[in-house]
PDB file of C-alpha atoms in Angstrom:
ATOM      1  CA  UNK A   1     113.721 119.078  47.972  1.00 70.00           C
ATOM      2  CA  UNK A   2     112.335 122.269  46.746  1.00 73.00           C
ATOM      3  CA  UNK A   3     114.317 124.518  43.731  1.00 74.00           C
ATOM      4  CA  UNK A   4     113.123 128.176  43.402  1.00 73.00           C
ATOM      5  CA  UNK A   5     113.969 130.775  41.184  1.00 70.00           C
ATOM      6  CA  UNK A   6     115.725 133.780  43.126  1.00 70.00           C
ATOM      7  CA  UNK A   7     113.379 137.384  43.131  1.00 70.00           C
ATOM      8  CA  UNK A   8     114.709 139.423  40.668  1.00 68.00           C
ATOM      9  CA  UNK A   9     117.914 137.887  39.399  1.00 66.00           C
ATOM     10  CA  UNK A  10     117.582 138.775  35.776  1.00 75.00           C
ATOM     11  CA  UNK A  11     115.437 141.340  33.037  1.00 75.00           C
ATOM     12  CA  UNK A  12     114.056 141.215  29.954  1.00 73.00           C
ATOM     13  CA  UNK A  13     114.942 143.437  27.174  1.00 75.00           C
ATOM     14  CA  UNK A  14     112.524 145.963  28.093  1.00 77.00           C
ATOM     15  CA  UNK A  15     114.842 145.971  31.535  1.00 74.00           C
ATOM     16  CA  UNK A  16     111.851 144.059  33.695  1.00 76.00           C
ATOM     17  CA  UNK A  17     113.011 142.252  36.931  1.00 76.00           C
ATOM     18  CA  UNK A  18     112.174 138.682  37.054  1.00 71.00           C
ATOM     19  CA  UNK A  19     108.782 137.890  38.928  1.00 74.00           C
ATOM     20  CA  UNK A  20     107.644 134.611  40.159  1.00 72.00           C
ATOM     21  CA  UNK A  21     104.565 132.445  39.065  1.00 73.00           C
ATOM     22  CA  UNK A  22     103.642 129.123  39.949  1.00 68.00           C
ATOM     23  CA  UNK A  23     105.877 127.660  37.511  1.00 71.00           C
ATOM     24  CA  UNK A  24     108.907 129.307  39.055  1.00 69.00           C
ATOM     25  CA  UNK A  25     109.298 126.763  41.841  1.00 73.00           C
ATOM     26  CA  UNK A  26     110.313 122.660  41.783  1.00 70.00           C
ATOM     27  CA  UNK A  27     109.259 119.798  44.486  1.00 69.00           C
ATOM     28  CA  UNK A  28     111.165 116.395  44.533  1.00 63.00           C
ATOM     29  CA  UNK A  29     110.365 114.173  47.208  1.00 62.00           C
ATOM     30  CA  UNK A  30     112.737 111.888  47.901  1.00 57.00           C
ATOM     31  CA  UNK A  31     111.541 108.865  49.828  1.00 56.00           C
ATOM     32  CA  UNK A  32     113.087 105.300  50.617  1.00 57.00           C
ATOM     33  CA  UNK A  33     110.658 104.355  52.810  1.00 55.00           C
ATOM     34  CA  UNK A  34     109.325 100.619  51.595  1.00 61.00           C
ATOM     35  CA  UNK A  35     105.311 100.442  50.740  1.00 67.00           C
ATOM     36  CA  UNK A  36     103.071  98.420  52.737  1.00 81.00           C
ATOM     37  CA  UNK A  37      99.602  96.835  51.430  1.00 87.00           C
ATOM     38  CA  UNK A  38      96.502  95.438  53.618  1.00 90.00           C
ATOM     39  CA  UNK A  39      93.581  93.173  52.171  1.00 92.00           C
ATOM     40  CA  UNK A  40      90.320  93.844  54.051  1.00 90.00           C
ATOM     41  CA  UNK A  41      86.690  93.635  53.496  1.00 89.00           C
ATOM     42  CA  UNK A  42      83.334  94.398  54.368  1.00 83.00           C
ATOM     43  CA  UNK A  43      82.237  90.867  56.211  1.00 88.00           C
ATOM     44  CA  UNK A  44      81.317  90.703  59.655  1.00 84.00           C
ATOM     45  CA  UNK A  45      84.025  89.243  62.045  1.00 85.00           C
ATOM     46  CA  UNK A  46      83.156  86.474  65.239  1.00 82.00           C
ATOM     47  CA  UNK A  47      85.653  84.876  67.991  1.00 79.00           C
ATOM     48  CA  UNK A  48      85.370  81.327  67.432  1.00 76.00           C
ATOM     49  CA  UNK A  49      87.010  78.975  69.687  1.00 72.00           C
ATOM     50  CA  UNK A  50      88.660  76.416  67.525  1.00 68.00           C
ATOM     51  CA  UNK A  51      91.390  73.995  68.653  1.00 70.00           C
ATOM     52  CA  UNK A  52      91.615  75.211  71.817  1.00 75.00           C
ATOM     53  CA  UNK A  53      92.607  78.538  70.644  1.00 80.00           C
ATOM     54  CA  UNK A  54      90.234  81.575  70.203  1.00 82.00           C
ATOM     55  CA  UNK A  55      90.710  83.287  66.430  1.00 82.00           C
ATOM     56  CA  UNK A  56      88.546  85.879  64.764  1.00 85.00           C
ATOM     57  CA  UNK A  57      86.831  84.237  62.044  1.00 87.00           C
ATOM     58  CA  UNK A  58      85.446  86.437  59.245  1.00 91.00           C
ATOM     59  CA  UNK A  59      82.168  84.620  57.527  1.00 92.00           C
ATOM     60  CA  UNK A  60      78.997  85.923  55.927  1.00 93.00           C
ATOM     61  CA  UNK A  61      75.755  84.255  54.101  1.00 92.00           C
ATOM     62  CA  UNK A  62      75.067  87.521  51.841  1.00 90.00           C
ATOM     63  CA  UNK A  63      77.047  88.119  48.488  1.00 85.00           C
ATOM     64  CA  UNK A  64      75.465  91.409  47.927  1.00 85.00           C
ATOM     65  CA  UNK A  65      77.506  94.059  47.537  1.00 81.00           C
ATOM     66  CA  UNK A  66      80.402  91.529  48.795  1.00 90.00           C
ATOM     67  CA  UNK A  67      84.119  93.782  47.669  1.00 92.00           C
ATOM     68  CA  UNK A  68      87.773  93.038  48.792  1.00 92.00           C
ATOM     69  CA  UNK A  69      89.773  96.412  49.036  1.00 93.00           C
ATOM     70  CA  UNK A  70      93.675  96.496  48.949  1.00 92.00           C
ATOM     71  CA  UNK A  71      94.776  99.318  50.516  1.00 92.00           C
ATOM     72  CA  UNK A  72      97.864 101.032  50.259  1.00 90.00           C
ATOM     73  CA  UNK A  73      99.866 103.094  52.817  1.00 86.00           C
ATOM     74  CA  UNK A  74     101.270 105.020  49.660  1.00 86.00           C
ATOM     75  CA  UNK A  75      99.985 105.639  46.291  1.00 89.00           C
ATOM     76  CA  UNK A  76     100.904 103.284  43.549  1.00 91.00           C
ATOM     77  CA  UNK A  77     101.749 103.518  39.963  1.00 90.00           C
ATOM     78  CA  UNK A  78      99.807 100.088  39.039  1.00 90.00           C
ATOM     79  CA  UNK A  79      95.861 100.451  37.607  1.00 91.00           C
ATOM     80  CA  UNK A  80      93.276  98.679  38.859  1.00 92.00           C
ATOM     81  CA  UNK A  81      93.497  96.015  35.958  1.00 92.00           C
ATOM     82  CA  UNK A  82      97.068  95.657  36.986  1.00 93.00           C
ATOM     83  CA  UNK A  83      96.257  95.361  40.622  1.00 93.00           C
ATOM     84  CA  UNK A  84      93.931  92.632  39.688  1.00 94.00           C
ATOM     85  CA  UNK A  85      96.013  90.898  37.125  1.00 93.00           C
ATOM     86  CA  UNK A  86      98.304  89.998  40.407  1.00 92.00           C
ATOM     87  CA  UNK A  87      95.364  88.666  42.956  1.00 93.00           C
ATOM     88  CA  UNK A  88      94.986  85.614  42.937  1.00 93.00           C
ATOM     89  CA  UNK A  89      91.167  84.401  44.584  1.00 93.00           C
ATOM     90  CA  UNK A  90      90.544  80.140  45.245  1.00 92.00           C
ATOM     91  CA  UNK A  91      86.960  80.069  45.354  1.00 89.00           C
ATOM     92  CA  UNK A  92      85.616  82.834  43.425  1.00 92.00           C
ATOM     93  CA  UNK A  93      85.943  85.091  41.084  1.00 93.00           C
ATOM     94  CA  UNK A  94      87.275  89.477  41.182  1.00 93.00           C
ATOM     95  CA  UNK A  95      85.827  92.123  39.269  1.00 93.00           C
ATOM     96  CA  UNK A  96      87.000  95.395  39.892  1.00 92.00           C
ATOM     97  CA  UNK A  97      84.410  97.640  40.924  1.00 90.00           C
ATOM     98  CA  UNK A  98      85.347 100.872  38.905  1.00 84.00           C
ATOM     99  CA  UNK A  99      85.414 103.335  41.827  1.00 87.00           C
ATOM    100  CA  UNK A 100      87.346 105.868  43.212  1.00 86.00           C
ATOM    101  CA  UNK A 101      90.967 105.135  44.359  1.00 89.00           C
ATOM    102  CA  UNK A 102      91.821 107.792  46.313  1.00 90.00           C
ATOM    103  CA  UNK A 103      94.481 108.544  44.249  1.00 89.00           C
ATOM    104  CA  UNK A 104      95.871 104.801  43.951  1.00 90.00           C
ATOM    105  CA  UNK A 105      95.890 103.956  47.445  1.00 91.00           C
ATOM    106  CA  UNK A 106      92.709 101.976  47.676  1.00 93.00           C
ATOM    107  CA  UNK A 107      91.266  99.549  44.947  1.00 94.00           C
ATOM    108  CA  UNK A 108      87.832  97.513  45.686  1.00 94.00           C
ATOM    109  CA  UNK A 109      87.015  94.507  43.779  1.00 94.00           C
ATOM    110  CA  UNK A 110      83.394  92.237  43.810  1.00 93.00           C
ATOM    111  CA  UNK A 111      83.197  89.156  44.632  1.00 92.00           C
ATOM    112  CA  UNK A 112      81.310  86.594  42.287  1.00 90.00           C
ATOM    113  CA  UNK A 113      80.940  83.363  41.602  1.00 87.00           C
ATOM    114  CA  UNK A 114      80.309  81.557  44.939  1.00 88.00           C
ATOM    115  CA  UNK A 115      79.198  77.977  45.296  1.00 89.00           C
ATOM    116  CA  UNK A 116      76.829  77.517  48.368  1.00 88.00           C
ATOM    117  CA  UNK A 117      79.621  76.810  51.102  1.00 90.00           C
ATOM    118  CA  UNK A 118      83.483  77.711  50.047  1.00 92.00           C
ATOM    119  CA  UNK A 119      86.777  78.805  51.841  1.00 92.00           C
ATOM    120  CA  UNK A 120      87.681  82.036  49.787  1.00 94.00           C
ATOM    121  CA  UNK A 121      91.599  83.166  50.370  1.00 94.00           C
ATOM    122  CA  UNK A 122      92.759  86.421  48.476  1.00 94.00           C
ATOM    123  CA  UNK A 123      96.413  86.852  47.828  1.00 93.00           C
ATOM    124  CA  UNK A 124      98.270  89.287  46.275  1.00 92.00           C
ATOM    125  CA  UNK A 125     102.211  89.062  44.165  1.00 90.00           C
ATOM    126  CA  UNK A 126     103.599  92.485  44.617  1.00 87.00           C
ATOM    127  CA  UNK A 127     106.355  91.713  42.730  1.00 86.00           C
ATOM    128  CA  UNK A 128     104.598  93.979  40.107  1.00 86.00           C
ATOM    129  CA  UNK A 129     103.273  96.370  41.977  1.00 89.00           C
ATOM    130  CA  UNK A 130     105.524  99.812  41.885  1.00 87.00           C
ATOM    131  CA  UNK A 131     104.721 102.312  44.444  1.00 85.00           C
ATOM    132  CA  UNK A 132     105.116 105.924  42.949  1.00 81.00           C
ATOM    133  CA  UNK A 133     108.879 106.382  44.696  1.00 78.00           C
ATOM    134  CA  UNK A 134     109.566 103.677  42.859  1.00 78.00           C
ATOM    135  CA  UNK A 135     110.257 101.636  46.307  1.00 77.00           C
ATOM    136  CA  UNK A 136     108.910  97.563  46.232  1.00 78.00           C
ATOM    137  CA  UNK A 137     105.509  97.076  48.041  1.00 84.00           C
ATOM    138  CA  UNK A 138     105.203  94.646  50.925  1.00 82.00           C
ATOM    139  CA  UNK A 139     102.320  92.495  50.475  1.00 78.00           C
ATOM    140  CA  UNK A 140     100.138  91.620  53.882  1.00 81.00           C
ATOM    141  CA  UNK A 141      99.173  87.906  54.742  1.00 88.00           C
ATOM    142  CA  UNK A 142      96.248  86.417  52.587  1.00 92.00           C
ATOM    143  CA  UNK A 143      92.890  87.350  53.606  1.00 93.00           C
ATOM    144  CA  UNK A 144      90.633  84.302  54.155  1.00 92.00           C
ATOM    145  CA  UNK A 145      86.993  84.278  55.010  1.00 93.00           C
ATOM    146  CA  UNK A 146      83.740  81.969  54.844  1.00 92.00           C
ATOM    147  CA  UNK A 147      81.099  82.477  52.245  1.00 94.00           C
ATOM    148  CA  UNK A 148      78.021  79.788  53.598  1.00 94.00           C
ATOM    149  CA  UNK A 149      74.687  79.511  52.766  1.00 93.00           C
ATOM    150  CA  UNK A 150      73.239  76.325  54.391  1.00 94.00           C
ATOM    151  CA  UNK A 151      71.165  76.382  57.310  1.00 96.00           C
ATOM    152  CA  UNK A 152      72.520  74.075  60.385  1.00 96.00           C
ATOM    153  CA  UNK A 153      70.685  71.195  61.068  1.00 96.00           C
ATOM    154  CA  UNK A 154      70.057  69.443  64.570  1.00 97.00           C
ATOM    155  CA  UNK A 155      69.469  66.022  65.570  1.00 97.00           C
ATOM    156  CA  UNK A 156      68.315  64.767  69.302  1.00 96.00           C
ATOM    157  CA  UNK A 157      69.157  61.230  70.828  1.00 95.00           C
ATOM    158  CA  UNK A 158      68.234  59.406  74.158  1.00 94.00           C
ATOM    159  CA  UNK A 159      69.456  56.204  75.983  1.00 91.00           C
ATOM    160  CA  UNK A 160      66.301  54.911  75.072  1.00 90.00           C
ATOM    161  CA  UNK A 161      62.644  55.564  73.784  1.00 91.00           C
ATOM    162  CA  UNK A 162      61.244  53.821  76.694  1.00 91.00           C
ATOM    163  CA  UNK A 163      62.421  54.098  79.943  1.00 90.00           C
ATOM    164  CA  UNK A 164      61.076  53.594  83.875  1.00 88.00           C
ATOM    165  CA  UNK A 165      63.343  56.065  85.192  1.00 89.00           C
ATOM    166  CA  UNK A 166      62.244  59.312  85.449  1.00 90.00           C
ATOM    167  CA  UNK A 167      65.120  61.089  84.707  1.00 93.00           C
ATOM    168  CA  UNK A 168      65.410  61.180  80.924  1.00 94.00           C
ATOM    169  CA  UNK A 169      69.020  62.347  79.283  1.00 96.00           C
ATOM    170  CA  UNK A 170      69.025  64.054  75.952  1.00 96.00           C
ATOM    171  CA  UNK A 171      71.870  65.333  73.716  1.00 97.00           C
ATOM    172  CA  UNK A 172      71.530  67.936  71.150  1.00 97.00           C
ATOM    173  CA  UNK A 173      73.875  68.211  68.170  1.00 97.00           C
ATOM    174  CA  UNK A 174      74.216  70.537  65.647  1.00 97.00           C
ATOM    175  CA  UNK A 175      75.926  70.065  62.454  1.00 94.00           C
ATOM    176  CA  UNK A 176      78.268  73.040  62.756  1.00 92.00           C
ATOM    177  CA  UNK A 177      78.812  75.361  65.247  1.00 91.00           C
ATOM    178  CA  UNK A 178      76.227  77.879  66.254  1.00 93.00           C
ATOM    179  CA  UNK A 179      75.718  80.548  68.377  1.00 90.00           C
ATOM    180  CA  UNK A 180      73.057  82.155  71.075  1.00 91.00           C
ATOM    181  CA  UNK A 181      71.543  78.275  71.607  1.00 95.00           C
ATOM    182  CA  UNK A 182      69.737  78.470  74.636  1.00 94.00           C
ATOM    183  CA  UNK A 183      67.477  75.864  76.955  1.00 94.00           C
ATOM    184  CA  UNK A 184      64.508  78.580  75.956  1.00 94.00           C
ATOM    185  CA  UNK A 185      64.652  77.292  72.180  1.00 95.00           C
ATOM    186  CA  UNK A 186      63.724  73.584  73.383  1.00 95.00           C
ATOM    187  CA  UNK A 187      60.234  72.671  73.141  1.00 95.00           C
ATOM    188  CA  UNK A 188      59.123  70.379  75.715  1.00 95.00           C
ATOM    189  CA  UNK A 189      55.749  68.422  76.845  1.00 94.00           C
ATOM    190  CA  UNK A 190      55.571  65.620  79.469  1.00 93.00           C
ATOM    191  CA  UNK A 191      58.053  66.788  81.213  1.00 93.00           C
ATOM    192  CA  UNK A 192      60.286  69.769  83.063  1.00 95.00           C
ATOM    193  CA  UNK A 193      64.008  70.703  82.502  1.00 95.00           C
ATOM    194  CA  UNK A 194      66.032  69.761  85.127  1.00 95.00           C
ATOM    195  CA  UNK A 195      69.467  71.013  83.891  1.00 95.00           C
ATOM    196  CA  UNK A 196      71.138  72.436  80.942  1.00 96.00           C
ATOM    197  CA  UNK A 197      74.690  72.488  79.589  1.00 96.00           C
ATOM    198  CA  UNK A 198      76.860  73.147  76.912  1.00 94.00           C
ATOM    199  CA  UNK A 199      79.451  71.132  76.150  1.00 93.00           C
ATOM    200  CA  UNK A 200      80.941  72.874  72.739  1.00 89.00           C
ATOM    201  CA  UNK A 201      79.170  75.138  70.292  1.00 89.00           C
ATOM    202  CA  UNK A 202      78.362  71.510  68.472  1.00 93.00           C
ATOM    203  CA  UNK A 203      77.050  69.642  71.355  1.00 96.00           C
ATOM    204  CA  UNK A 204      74.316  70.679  74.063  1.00 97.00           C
ATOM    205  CA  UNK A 205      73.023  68.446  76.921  1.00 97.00           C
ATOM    206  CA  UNK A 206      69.905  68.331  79.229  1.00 96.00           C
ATOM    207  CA  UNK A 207      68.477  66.398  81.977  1.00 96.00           C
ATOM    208  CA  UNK A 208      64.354  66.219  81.755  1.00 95.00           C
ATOM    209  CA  UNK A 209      62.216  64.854  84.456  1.00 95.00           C
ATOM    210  CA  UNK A 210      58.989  62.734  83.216  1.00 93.00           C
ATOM    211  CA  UNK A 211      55.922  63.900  84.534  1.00 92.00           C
ATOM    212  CA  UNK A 212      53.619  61.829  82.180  1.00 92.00           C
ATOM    213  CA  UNK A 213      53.454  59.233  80.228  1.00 92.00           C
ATOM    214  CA  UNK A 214      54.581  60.531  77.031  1.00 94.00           C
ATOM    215  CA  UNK A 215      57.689  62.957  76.906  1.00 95.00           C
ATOM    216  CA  UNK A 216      58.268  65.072  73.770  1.00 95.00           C
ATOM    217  CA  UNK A 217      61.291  67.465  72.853  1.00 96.00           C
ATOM    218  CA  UNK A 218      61.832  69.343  69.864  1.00 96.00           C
ATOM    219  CA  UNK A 219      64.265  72.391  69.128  1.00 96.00           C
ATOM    220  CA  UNK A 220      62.311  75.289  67.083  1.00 96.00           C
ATOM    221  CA  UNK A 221      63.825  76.411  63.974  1.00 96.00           C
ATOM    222  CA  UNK A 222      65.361  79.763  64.297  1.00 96.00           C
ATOM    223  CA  UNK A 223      66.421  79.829  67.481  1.00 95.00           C
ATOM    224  CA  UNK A 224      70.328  79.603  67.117  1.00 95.00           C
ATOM    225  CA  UNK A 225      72.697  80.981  64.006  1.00 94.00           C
ATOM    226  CA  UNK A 226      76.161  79.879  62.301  1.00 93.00           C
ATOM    227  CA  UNK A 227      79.284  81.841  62.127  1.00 91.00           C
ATOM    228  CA  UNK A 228      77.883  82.917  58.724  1.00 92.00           C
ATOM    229  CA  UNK A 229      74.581  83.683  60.520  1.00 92.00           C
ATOM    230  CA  UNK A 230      72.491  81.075  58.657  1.00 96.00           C
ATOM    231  CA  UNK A 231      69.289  80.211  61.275  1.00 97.00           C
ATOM    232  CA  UNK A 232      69.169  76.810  62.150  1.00 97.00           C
ATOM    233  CA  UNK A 233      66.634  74.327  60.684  1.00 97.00           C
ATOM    234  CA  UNK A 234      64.463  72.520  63.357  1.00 96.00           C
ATOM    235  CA  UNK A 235      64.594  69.555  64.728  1.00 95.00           C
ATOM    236  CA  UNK A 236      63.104  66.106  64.931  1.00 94.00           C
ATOM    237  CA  UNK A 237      60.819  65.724  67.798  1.00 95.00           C
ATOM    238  CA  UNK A 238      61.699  63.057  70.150  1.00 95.00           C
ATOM    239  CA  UNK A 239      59.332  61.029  72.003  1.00 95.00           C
ATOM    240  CA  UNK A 240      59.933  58.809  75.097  1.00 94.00           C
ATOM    241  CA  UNK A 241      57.514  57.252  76.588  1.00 93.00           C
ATOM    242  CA  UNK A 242      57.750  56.632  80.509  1.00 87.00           C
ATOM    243  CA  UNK A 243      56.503  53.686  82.229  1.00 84.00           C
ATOM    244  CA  UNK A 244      56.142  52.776  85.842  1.00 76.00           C
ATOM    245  CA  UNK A 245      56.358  49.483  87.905  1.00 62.00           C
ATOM    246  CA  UNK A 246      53.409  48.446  89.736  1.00 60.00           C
ATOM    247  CA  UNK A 247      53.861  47.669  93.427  1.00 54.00           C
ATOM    248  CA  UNK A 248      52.185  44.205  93.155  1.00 54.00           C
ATOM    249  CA  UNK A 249      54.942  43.270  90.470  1.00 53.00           C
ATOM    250  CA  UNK A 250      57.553  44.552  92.711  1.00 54.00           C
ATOM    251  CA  UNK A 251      56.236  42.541  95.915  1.00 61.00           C
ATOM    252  CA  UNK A 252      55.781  39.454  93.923  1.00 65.00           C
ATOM    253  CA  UNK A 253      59.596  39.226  92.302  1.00 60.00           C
ATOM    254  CA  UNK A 254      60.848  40.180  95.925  1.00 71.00           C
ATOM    255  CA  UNK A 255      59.096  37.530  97.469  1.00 71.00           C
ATOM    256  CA  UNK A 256      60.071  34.940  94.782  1.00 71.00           C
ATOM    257  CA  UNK A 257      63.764  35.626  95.436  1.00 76.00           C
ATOM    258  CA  UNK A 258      63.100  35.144  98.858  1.00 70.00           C
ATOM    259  CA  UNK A 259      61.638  31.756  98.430  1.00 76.00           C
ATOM    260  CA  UNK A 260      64.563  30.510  96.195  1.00 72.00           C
ATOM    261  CA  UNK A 261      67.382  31.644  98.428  1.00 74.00           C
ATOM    262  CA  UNK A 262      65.467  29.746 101.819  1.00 73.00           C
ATOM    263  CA  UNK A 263      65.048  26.353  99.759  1.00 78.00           C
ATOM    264  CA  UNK A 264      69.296  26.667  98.536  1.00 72.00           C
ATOM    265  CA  UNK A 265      69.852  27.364 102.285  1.00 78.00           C
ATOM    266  CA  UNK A 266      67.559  24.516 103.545  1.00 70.00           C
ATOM    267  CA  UNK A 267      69.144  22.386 101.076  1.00 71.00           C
ATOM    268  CA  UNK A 268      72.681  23.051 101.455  1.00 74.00           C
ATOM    269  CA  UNK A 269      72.193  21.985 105.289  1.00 69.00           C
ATOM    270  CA  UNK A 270      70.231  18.885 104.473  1.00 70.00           C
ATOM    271  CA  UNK A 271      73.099  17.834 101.999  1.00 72.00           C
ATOM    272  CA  UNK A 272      75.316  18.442 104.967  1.00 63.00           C
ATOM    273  CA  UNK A 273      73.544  16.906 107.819  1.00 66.00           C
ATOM    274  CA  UNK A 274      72.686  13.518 105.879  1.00 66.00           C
ATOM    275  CA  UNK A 275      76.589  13.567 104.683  1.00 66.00           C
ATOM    276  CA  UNK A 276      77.644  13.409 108.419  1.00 66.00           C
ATOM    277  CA  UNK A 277      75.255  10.543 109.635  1.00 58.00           C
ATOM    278  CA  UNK A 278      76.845   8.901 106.834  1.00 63.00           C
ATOM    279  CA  UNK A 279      80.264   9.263 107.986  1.00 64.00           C
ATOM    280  CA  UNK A 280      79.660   8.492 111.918  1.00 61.00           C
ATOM    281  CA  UNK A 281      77.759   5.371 110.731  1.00 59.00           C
ATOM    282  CA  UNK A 282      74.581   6.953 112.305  1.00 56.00           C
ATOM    283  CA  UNK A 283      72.711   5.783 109.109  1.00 56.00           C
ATOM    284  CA  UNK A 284      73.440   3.815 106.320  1.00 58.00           C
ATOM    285  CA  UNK A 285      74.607   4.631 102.771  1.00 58.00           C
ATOM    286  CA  UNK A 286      71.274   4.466 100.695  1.00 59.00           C
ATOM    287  CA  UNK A 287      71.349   2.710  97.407  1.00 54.00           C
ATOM    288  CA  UNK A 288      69.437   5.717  95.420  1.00 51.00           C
ATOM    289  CA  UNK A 289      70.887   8.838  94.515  1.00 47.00           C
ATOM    290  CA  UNK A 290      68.378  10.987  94.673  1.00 47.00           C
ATOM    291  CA  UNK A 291      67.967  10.203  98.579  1.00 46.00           C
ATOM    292  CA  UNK A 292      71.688  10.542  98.759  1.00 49.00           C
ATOM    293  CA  UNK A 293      71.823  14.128  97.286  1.00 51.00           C
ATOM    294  CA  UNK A 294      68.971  15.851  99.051  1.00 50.00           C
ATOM    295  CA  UNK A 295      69.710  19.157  97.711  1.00 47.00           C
ATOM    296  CA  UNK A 296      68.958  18.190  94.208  1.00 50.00           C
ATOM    297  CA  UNK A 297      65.407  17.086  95.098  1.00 50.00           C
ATOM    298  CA  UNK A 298      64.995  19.837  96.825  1.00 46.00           C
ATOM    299  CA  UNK A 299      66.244  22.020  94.065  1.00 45.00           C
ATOM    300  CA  UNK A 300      64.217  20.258  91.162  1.00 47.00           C
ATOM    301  CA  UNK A 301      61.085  20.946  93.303  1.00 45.00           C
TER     302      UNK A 301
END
């Protein structure tokens, strides 16, 4: 609503007509609308899948220059040490950072006070917050984001260290999540990559086949980052160590087996031919067992 003062509507004493200045005019805005407030910040965002379910997950490594900024869609009445009076931060600690507000629709406020690895959630009460119609502000969700500074680590495992198959299984796993892994990042002597697959952003595994004697894999350092964007450390290096069978060996148990299964046979019909002479009276019961039970000479020899 705007009030004016009508051209001319009265004099002074001298008999001058009424003349408008800057002064002569009155704006009231009259608004009902309700406020609205959003938490954002200046940390990189990633799509992570997690449960199943793909959600942007806001993380960073680097507390330099790290601010929080609660913006307003319409000026407020509150101060920044009011504004920051009604956060609430788990995690760390708010300073505000003394800038421009834009006329008290955007406050910033550092960060500080980070351990190594923490879960940081900013909330605001707008119960105290006035907007300059005088209308309640609607706070926005809590903002929540990752503040880690520890490198991933990787470990490799095998079946077993020593092995006469020549296909050799490996399995890779990190100790959080990472991101751009690739087969190029594995290191590997003795040996060529037969396949390569990832099972989760945790868990990679690969199928080597053993050229030599001696098969080593290790995963560089570097070669993969966390949601933060920590590198990863590098790995153990794994040795197997491939053997094979000589022929003679081979020959010699397969023969063996062959031996053992004729004398069971040739024994089993003994045992069954002497037992039926027996019975038609062809030949008489002996007295010792052992001539009796054929088998089991044949057997112990």
């Amino acid at each position: 609503m705007i009030l004016v003062m009508r051209r001319g509507f009265c004099t002074d004493v001298a008999g001058h007509r009424f003349r408008r200045s800057s002064n002569s005019s009155f704006t009231l805005r009259f608004d009902k609308r309700s406020d609205s407030m959003n938490i954002t910040a200046s940390i990189p965002q990633k799509l992570l899948q997690i449960q199943g379910a793909m959600r942007v997950v806001e993380a960073t490594n680097d507390d330099r220059e790290l601010r929080i900024y609660m913006s307003f869609a319409e000026p407020v009445m509150n101060t920044s040490a009011e504004i920051l009076a009604a956060l609430t931060a788990t995690g760390a600690v708010l300073t505000p950072t003394n800038r421009s507000t834009l006329g008290n629709r955007r406050f910033g406020f550092v960060v500080n006070k980070i351990s190594s690895t923490a879960v940081v959630t900013v909330a605001c009460d707008t119960s105290s917050v006035i907007s300059r119609q005088g209308t309640p502000v609607y706070s926005s969700q809590p903002f929540t984001f990752l503040y880690d500074t520890r490198r991933p680590s990787v470990k490799l495992a095998t079946s077993t260290v020593r092995t006469s198959s020549h296909t050799i299984p490996v399995l890779i796993k990190f100790e959080k999540p990472v991101f751009n892994f690739t087969s190029s990042a594995v290191q590997l002597s003795g040996g060529k990559l037969l396949s390569f697959h990832e099972a989760s952003k945790s868990i990679y595994t690969m199928q080597i086949l053993a050229v030599d004697k001696l098969v080593s894999v290790q995963v560089a350092e570097n070669t993969a980052q966390d949601v933060a964007g920590n590198p990863n450390l590098p790995s153990d290096r794994l040795q197997v160590r491939h053997y094979s069978v000589p022929a003679s060996s081979s020959s010699i148990a397969i023969i063996a087996t062959v031996i053992f299964a004729a004398t069971a046979i040739v024994a089993t019909l003994l045992t069954v031919s002497t037992s039926s002479l027996i019975a038609s009276g062809a030949m008489a019961r002996p007295s010792s067992y052992s001539i009796s039970e054929p088998s089991r000479n044949l057997l112990v020899i």
